[in-house]
XYZ file of C-alpha atoms in Angstrom:
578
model
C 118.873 -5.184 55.138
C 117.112 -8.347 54.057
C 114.639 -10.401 56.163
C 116.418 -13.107 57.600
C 115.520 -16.116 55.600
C 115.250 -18.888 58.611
C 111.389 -19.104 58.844
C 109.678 -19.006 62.123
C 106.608 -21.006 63.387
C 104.005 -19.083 64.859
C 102.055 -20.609 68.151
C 99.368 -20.125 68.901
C 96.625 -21.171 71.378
C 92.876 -21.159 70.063
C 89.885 -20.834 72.591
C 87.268 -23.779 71.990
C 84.980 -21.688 69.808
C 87.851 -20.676 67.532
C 88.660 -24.601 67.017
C 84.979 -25.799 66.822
C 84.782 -22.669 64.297
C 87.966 -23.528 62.365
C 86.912 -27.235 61.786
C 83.144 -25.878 60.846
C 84.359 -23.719 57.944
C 87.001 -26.619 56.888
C 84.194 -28.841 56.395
C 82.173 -26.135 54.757
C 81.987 -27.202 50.576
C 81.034 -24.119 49.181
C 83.181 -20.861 48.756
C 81.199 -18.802 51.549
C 81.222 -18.969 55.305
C 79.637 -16.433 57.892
C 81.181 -16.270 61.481
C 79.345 -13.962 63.975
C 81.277 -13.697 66.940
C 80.926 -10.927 69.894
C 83.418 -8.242 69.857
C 86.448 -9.120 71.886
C 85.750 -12.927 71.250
C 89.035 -13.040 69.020
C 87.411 -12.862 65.464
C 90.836 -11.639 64.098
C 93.226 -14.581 65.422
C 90.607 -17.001 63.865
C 90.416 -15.544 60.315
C 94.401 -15.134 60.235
C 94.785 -18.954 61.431
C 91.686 -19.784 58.666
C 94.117 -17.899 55.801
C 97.352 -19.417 57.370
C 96.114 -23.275 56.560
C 94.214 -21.933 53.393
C 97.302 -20.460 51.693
C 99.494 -23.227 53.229
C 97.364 -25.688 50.898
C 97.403 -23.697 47.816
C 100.582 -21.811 47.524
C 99.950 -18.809 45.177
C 96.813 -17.735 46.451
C 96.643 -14.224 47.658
C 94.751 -12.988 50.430
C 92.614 -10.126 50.256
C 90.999 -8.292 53.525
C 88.500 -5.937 53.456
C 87.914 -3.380 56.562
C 85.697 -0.862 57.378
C 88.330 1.874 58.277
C 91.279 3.284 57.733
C 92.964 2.643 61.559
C 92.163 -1.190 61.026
C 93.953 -1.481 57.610
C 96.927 -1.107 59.571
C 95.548 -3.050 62.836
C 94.878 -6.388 60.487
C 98.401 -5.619 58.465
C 100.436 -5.444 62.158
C 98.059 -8.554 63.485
C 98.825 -10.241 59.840
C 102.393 -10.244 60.177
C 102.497 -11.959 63.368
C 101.213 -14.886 61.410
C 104.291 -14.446 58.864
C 101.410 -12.943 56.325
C 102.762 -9.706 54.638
C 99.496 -7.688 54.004
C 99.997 -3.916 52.051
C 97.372 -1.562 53.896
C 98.065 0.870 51.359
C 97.576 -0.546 48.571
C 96.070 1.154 45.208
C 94.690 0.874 41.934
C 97.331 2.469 40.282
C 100.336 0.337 41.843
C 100.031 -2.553 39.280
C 100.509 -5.826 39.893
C 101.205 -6.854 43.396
C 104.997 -7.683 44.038
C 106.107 -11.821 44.818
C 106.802 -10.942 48.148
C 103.624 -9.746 49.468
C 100.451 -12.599 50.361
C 97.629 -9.905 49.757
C 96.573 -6.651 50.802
C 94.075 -5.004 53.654
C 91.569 -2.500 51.774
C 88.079 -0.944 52.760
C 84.690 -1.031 51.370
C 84.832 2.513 50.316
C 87.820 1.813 48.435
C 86.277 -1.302 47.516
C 83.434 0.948 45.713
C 85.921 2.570 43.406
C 88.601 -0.241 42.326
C 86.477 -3.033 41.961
C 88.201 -3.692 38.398
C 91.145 -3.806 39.617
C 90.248 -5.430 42.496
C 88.212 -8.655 40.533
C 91.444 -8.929 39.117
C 93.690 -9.589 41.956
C 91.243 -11.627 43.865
C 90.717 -14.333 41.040
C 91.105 -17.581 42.989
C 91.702 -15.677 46.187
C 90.949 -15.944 49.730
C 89.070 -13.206 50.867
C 88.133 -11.980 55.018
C 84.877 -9.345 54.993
C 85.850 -7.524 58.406
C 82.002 -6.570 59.541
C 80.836 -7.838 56.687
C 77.542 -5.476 57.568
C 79.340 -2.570 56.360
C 78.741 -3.786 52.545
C 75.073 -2.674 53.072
C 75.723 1.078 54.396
C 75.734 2.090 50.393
C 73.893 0.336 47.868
C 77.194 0.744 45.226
C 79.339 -0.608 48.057
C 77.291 -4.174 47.819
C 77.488 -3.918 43.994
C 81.215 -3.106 44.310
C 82.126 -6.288 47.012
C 80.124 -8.517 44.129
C 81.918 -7.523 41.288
C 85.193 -7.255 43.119
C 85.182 -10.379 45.086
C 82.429 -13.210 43.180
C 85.684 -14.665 41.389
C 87.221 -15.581 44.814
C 87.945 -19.142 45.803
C 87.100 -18.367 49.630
C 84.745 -15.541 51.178
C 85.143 -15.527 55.046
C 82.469 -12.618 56.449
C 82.771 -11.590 59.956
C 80.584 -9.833 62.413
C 80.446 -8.809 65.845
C 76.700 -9.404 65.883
C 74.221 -10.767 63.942
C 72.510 -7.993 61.751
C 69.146 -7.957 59.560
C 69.100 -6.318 55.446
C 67.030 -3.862 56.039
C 67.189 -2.571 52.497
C 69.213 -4.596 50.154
C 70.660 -7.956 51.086
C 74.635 -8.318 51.568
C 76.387 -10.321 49.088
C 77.557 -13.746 49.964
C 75.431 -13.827 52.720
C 72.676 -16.502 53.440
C 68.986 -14.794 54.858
C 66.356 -16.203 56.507
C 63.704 -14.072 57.221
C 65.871 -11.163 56.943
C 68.031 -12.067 59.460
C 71.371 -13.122 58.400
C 72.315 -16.803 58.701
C 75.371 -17.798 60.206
C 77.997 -20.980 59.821
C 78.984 -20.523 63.243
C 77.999 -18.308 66.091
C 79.512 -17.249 69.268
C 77.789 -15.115 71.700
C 78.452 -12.771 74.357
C 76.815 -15.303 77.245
C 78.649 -18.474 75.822
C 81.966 -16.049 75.804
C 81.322 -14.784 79.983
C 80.122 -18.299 80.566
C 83.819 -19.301 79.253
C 85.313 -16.885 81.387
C 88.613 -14.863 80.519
C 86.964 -14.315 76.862
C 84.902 -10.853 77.709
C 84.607 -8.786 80.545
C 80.577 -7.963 82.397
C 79.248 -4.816 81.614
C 76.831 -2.864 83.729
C 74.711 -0.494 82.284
C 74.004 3.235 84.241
C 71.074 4.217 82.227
C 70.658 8.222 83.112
C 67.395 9.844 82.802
C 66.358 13.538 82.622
C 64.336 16.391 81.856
C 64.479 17.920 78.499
C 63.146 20.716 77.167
C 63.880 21.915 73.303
C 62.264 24.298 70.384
C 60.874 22.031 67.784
C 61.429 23.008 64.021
C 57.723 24.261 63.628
C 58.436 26.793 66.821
C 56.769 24.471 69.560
C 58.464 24.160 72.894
C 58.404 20.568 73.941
C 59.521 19.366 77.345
C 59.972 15.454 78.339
C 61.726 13.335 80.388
C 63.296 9.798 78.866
C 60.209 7.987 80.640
C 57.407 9.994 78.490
C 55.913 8.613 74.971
C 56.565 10.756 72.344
C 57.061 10.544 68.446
C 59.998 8.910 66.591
C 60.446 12.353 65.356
C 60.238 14.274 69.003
C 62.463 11.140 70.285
C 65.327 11.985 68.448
C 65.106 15.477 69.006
C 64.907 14.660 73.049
C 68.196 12.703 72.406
C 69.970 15.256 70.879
C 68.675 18.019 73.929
C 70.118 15.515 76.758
C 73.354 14.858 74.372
C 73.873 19.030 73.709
C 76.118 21.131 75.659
C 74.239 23.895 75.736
C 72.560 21.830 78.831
C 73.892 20.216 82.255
C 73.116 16.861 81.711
C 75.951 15.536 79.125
C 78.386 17.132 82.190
C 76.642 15.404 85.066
C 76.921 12.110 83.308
C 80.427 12.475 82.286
C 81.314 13.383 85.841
C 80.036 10.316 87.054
C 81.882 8.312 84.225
C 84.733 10.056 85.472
C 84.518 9.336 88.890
C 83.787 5.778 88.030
C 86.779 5.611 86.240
C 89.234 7.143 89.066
C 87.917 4.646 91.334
C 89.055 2.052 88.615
C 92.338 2.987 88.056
C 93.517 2.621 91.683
C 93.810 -0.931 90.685
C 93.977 -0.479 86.924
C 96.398 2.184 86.226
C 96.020 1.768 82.362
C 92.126 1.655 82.686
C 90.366 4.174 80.325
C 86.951 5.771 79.276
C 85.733 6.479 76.078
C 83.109 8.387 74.764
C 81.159 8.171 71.677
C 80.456 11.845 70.443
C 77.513 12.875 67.426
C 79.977 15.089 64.938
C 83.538 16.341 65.482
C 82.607 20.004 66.999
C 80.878 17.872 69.885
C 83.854 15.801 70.083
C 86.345 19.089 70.854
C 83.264 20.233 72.819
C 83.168 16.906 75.200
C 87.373 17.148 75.540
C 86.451 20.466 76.513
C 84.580 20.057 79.269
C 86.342 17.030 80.941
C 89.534 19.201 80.312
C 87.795 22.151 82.508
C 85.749 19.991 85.219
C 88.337 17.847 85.224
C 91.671 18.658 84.677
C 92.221 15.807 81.986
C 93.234 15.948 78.697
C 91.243 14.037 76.003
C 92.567 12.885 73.031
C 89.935 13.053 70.248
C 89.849 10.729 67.436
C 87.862 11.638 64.506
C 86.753 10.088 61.100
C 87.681 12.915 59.070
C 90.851 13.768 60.342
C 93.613 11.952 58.799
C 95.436 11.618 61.760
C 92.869 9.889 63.701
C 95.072 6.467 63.767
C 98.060 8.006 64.907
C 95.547 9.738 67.822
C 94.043 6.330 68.366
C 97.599 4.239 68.395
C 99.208 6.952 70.747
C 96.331 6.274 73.324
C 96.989 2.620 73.053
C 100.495 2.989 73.855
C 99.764 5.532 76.813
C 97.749 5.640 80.190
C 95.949 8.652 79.289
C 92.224 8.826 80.874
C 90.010 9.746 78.212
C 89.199 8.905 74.201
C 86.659 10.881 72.839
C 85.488 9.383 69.362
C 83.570 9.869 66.563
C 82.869 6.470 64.410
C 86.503 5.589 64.548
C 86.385 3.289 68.006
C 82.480 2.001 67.526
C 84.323 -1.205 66.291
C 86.817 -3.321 65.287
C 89.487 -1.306 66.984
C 91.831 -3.189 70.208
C 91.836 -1.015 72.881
C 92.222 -3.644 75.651
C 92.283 -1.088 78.717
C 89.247 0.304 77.990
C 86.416 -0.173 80.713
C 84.049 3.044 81.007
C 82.193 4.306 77.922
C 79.774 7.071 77.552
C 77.099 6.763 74.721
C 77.164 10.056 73.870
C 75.731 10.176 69.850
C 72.776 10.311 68.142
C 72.766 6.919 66.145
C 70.392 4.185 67.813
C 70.187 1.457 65.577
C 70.779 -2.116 67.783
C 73.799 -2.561 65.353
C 75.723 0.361 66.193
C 74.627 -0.023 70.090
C 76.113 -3.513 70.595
C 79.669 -2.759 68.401
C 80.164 0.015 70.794
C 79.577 -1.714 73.554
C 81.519 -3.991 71.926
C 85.172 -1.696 72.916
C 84.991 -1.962 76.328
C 84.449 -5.787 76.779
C 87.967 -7.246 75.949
C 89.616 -9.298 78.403
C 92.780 -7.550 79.974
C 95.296 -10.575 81.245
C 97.146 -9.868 83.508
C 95.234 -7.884 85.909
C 95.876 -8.136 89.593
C 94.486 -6.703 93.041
C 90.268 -5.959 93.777
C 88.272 -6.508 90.339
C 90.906 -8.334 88.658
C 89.094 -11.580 88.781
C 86.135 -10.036 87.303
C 87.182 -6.739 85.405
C 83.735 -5.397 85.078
C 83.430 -2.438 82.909
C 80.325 0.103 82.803
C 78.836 2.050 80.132
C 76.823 4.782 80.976
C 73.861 5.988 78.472
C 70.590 7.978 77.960
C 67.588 6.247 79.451
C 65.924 6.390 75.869
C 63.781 3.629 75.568
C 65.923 2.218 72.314
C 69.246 2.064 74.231
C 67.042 0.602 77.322
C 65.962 -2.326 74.852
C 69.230 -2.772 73.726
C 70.951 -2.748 76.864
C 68.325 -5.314 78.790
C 68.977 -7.773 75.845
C 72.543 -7.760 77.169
C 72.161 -7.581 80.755
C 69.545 -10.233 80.434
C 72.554 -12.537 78.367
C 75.428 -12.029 81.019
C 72.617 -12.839 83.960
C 71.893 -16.438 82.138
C 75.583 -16.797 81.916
C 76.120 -16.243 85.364
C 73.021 -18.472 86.613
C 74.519 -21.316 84.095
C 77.769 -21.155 85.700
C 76.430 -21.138 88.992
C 74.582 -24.297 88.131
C 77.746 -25.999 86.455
C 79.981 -25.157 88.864
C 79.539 -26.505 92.827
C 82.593 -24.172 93.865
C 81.021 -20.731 92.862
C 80.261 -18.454 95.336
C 75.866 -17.849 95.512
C 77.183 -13.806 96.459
C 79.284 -11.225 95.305
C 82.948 -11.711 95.814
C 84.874 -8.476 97.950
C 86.793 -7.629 94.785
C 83.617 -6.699 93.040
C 81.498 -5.511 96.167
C 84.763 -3.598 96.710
C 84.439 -1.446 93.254
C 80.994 -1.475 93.278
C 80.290 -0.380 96.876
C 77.255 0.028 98.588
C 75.716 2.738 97.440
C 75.752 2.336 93.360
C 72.442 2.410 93.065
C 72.027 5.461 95.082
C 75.159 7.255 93.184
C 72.986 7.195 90.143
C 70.307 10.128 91.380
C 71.117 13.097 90.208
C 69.006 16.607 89.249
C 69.825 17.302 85.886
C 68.906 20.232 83.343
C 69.478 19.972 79.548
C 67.549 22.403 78.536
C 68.396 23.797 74.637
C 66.511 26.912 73.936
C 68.038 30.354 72.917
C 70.014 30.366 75.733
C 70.805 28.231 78.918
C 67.371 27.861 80.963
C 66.958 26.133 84.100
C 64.274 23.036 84.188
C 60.896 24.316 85.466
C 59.866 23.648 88.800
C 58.445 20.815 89.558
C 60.134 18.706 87.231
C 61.410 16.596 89.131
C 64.745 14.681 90.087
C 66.342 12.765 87.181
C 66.683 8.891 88.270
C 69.886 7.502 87.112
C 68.798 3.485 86.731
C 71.315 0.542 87.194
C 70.218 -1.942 84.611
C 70.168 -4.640 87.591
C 72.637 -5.041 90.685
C 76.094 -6.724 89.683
C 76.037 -10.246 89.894
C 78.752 -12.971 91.227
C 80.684 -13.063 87.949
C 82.702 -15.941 89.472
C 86.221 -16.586 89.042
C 88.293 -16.289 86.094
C 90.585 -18.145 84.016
C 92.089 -18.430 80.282
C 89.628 -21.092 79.074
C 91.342 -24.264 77.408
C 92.169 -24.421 74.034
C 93.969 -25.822 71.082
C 97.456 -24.949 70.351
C 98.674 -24.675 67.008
C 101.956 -24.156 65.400
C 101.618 -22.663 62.150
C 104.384 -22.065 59.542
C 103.776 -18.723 57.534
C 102.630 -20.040 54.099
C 104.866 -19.429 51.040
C 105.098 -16.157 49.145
C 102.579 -15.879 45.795
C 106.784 -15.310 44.476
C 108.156 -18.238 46.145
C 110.634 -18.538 49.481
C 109.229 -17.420 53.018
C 109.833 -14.413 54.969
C 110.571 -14.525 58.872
C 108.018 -14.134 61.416
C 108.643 -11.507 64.008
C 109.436 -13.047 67.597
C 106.004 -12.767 69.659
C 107.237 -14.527 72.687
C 108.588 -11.095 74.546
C 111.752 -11.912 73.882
C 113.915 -8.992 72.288
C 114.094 -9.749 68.325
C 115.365 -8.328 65.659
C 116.173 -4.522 65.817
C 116.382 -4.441 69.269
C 119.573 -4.030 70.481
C 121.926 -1.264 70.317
C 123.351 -0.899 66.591
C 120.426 -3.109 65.064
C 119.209 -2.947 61.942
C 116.319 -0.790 62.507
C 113.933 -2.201 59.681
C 114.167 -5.352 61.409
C 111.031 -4.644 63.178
C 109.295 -3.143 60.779
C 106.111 -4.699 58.401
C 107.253 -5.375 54.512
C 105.336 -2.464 53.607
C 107.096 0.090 55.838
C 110.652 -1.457 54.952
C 109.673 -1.288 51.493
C 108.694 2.648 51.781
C 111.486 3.111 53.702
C 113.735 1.568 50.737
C 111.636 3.683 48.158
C 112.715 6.904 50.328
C 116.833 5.974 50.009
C 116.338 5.189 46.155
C 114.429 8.654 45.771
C 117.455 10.388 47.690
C 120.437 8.444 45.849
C 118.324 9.422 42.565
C 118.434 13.009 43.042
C 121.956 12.961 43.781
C 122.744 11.220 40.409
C 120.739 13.644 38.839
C 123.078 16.294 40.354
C 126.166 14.471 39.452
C 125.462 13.338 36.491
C 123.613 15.947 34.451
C 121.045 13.585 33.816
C 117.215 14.096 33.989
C 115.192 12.517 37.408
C 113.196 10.291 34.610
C 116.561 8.805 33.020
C 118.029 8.385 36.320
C 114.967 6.273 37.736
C 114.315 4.466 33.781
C 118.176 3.483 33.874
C 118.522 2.227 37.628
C 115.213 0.211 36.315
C 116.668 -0.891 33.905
C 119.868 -2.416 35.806
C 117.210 -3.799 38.297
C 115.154 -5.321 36.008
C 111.895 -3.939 37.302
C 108.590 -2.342 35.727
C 107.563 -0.111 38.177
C 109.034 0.749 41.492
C 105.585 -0.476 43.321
C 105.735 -3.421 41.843
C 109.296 -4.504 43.093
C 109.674 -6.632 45.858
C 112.326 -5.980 49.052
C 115.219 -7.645 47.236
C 115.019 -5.887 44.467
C 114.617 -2.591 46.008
C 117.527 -3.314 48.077
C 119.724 -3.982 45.003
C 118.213 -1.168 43.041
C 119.858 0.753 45.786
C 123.514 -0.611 45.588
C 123.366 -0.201 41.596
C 122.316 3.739 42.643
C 124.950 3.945 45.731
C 128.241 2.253 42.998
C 126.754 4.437 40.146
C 126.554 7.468 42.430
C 130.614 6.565 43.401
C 131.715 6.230 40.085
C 130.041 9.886 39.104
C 131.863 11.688 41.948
C-alpha cells in the first residue's frame, strides 16, 4: 500500500510576475517578505514553488501554512501535494510530534490563537506562508498568537490579495508606512488584464432604489442610494435594499440570473454566486431563486461544518447558483465562476475587492463568443462605498486596456462581436428597473412619486483585446526530502491516468498522506477490536502491545510505513488467535 518510491519532478510554468517575484524574495536577507498579488493572479503556485527551493536547500525544515478557513486547509494540502509537499490540514495540539514523513502542516489563525505553544515549537527554524496575512488583525489575540507562534521561524512569506491598512493594531511581520502596509513585491489587477490570460474584466451593474425602513428610535426614513444620509442611516438603507421582506434583492437577482443564462449558452459550467449577510438570509436567497427560478442553490455557510463538502461538490458540478456566507469572499478556486451578487452588509474596501476577487480567475480553455475575453459581472447596491470601490477597479482595467491599445498596433480601437455579442445593445437600458424594498411591519409598496430605480453600468465594456497564456518560466522542481529522510512520489498532473486509476488499483494511490494515513488508522482500529474479541484482551493492551511490536509512541505520530506494518503485526496476530 506504500507510495511508490521513484520520485517525480513536478513542472511547472511561472507567469513573469511569479519569476520576477520568486527572484525578489531570494534576494531578500531578512526572514520576512510581503507579496500582494490580486486574487486569481496565482499567489498559491508561487508560495508552493518559494517552499519547494526553500526546503530543497535545507532538508529538515518543516513548512508551516497558515489559512484563514477551514475549506482552504484542505485547498493548500490538495495544491501542496502536487508539488510532492505532504501538508496535514488536520493537524492538532494534542497529536505530538509531527511524523518523518510529513513536510509541515496547513492550520488557521483561529487555531493559531489557541496552540501557539505548541505551535512555536514546531515552527523553530521553519518556513512559514501567512495565507491573507490581513486576517492576523481581525482579533487582537490572533496577532499576539501569529508572534509568539511563528517569531522563531527561519522564513515568513505573507500573502494578500490586496494591499490593506492597520487600522487598529499593526500585523506582525509586516513593514508600515503610513499605515499602509509595505510590500516586497506587488502585482495588480491592471498589470494582470494588461498580461492577458491572468484575470478576467469585470463590469460592475450598480442597482439603485428606493428604501424606506423604521429606524430604532421609531422614525420612518425613506431614501434612495443617491441621497446623503448618516453612517448610521447608511447602513440601515443597506440592510432595507438587501432584506427580503422587499422587491429589490429579487429584481436584482433576476437580472443576475438572466445574465447568467445568457452566459452559459457558451459556458455551460459558468456560475453565479452570491454573497449573503447571516445564514437565515442565505436559505432565504436559495429560496427565492429556487421559486422565481426553478434552480437549486447550494448554500455554503461558515458555521456549518459541512460547508467544504457544499463548496467542493459545486466545484465538481455545473450547478447555477452558490449562495455564501464568508466562506467564498476569498481564497477559495472556483474557476467557473463569472456573476456575483453583493448581497451582505460588510463594506469595508478589503472585503469588497476579495469578493470580487472569486469571479476574476482565468478559465482556459474556453471556446465560442466571449471566450477571448470571459468577462464576468458583479452586480451590487448603488451605495456610495461599493460605488468608490468599484470605480477604483473599473478605472484600473480601463488603463489596462488603453495601455494595451497603445502597445499593441494589432488591437482592435472597438469592441470585438464576441463581447458585443454577450453584451448586446441594450445593457445599459436592461439595467432600469422600478424597485420597492420597503421593510416596515409588513410589505408596503414605495410611495408615489418615488420614482424609477436607475440600475447604472459602471462604464460601457471596453475592447478587452485578445487573449493568450502570457510567457513564462518553466521550472522542474523535485519534491524536497522528508524532515525523516527518503521522498515520496508526486501525483501525475499531466492528465494522464496515475496511480489508482484503473480497474483493481490500489485505491489509496490517489489519495493525500493524510487521508491514506486515516484510512490506515481506520483498518488498525478494526483489526484491534477483533483481537480484543479473540483474545480476551483489553482495547488498551491490544493497541499498547501492537505499539509495542511497531515501535511507535503514539499512533499520530507514526508515519505511513509504520502504520502499514502495525497492520500486518495486527492481521498475523489476529491469525494466530483464531
Amino acid at each position: 500500500m506504500s507510495a511508490p518510491s521513484a520520485v517525480r519532478p513536478t513542472r511547472i510554468r511561472l507567469r513573469p510576475w511569479q519569476s520576477e517575484a520568486l527572484e525578489r524574495f531570494a534576494d531578500t536577507r531578512g526572514p520576512d517578505f510581503l507579496a500582494v498579488a490580486t486574487p486569481g493572479a496565482g499567489k498559491t503556485t508561487f508560495a508552493l514553488t518559494a517552499a519547494v527551493q526553500d526546503l530543497a536547500d535545507h532538508p529538515g525544515r518543516r513548512l508551516i501554512v497558515v489559512a484563514p478557513t477551514q475549506h482552504l486547509k484542505h485547498q493548500w494540502s490538495r495544491a501542496a501535494l502536487r508539488f510532492g509537499l505532504h501538508l496535514d490540514p488536520d493537524w492538532s495540539s494534542r497529536d505530538g510530534a509531527l511524523p518523518g514523513d510529513m513536510h509541515g502542516i496547513v492550520t488557521t489563525y483561529q487555531q493559531v490563537a489557541t496552540s501557539s505553544r505548541a505551535l512555536a515549537g514546531l515552527s523553530r527554524d521553519s518556513f512559514v506562508v501567512f495565507d491573507e496575512i490581513h486576517h492576523a488583525g481581525d482579533d487582537r489575540a490572533w496577532g499576539t498568537s501569529v508572534l509568539e507562534a511563528f517569531e522563531g521561524a527561519a522564513k515568513r512569506l505573507s500573502l494578500s490579495g490586496t494591499p490593506f491598512r492597520s487600522d487598529t493594531s499593526a500585523i506582525p511581520f509586516v513593514e508600515y508606512h503610513l499605515d499602509e502596509a509595505r510590500a516586497d513585491y506587488e502585482y495588480g489587477y491592471g498589470e494582470a488584464l494588461a498580461d492577458r490570460g491572468v484575470v478576467r474584466p469585470v463590469y460592475f451593474p450598480r442597482i439603485n432604489g428606493f428604501m424606506e425602513w423604521v429606524a430604532p428610535d421609531g422614525e420612518v426614513l425613506s431614501a434612495t442610494f443617491d441621497d446623503e444620509l448618516t453612517r448610521e442611516q447608511a447602513n440601515q438603507r443597506l440592510r432595507t435594499a438587501l432584506s427580503l421582506e422587499g422587491q429589490w434583492l429579487p429584481v436584482v437577482l433576476d437580472q443576475a440570473h438572466e445574465r447568467l443564462l445568457a452566459l452559459r449558452e457558451h459556458h455551460p459550467e459558468a456560475g453565479g454566486l452570491v454573497i449573503a449577510m447571516d445564514q437565515g438570509h442565505a436559505q432565504e436567497i436559495a429560496r427565492v431563486l429556487r421559486e422565481r427560478h426553478g434552480v437549486r442553490a447550494v448554500v455554503a455557510t461558515s458555521d456549518d461544518p459541512d460547508a467544504s463538502s457544499h463548496i467542493a461538490a459545486f466545484a465538481a458540478s455545473t450547478d447555477p447558483w452558490i449562495v455564501a456566507v464568508r466562506m467564498v469572499s476569498e481564497g477559495v478556486d472556483l474557476p467557473r465562476l463569472r456573476i456575483a451578487v453583493f448581497a451582505t452588509t460588510t463594506t469595508t474596501e478589503l472585503f469588497f475587492r476579495q469578493a470580487v476577487g472569486r469571479v476574476v480567475r482565468w478559465t482556459p480553455g474556453l471556446h465560442g463568443p466571449g471566450a477571448r475575453t470571459q468577462p464576468a459581472w458583479f452586480f451590487l447596491p448603488d451605495d456610495p462605498r461599493l460605488r468608490r470601490y468599484s470605480a477604483e477597479l473599473s478605472e484600473s482595467r480601463r488603463h489596462s486596456l488603453r495601455k494595451r491599445r497603445g502597445n499593441d498596433e494589432d488591437a482592435p480601437s472597438v469592441e470585438p462581436d464576441d463581447v458585443a455579442e454577450l453584451l448586446g445593445d441594450d445593457e445599459q437600458m436592461s439595467l432600469f428597473s422600478v424597485i420597492g424594498a420597503v421593510a416596515l411591519d409588513g410589505a408596503g409598496e414605495a410611495p408615489a412619486g418615488a420614482g424609477p430605480a436607475l440600475g447604472v453600468f459602471d462604464d460601457d465594456p471596453e475592447d478587452p483585446g485578445d487573449r493568450h497564456d502570457p510567457e513564462g518560466v518553466e521550472l522542474v522542481l523535485l519534491p524536497p526530502p522528508l524532515p525523516g529522510g527518503g521522498h515520496v512520489a508526486v501525483p501525475a498532473d499531466d492528465g494522464a491516468p496515475g496511480p489508482g486509476t484503473g480497474p483493481g488499483a490500489d485505491p489509496m494511490a490517489s489519495m493525500t498522506q493524510r487521508e491514506r494515513k486515516a484510512r490506515l488508522r481506520d483498518m488498525n482500529a478494526d483489526v484491534a477490536a477483533e483481537l480484543v474479541r479473540s483474545t480476551g484482551w483489553g482495547y488498551v493492551q491490544v493497541q499498547n502491545e501492537l505499539n509495542r511490536l511497531t515501535g511507535i509512541g503514539k499512533v499520530s505520530e507514526a508515519t505511513l510505513e509504520q502504520l502499514e506494518a502495525r497492520l500486518d503485526h495486527g492481521r498475523r496476530w489476529l491469525r494466530r488467535a483464531g
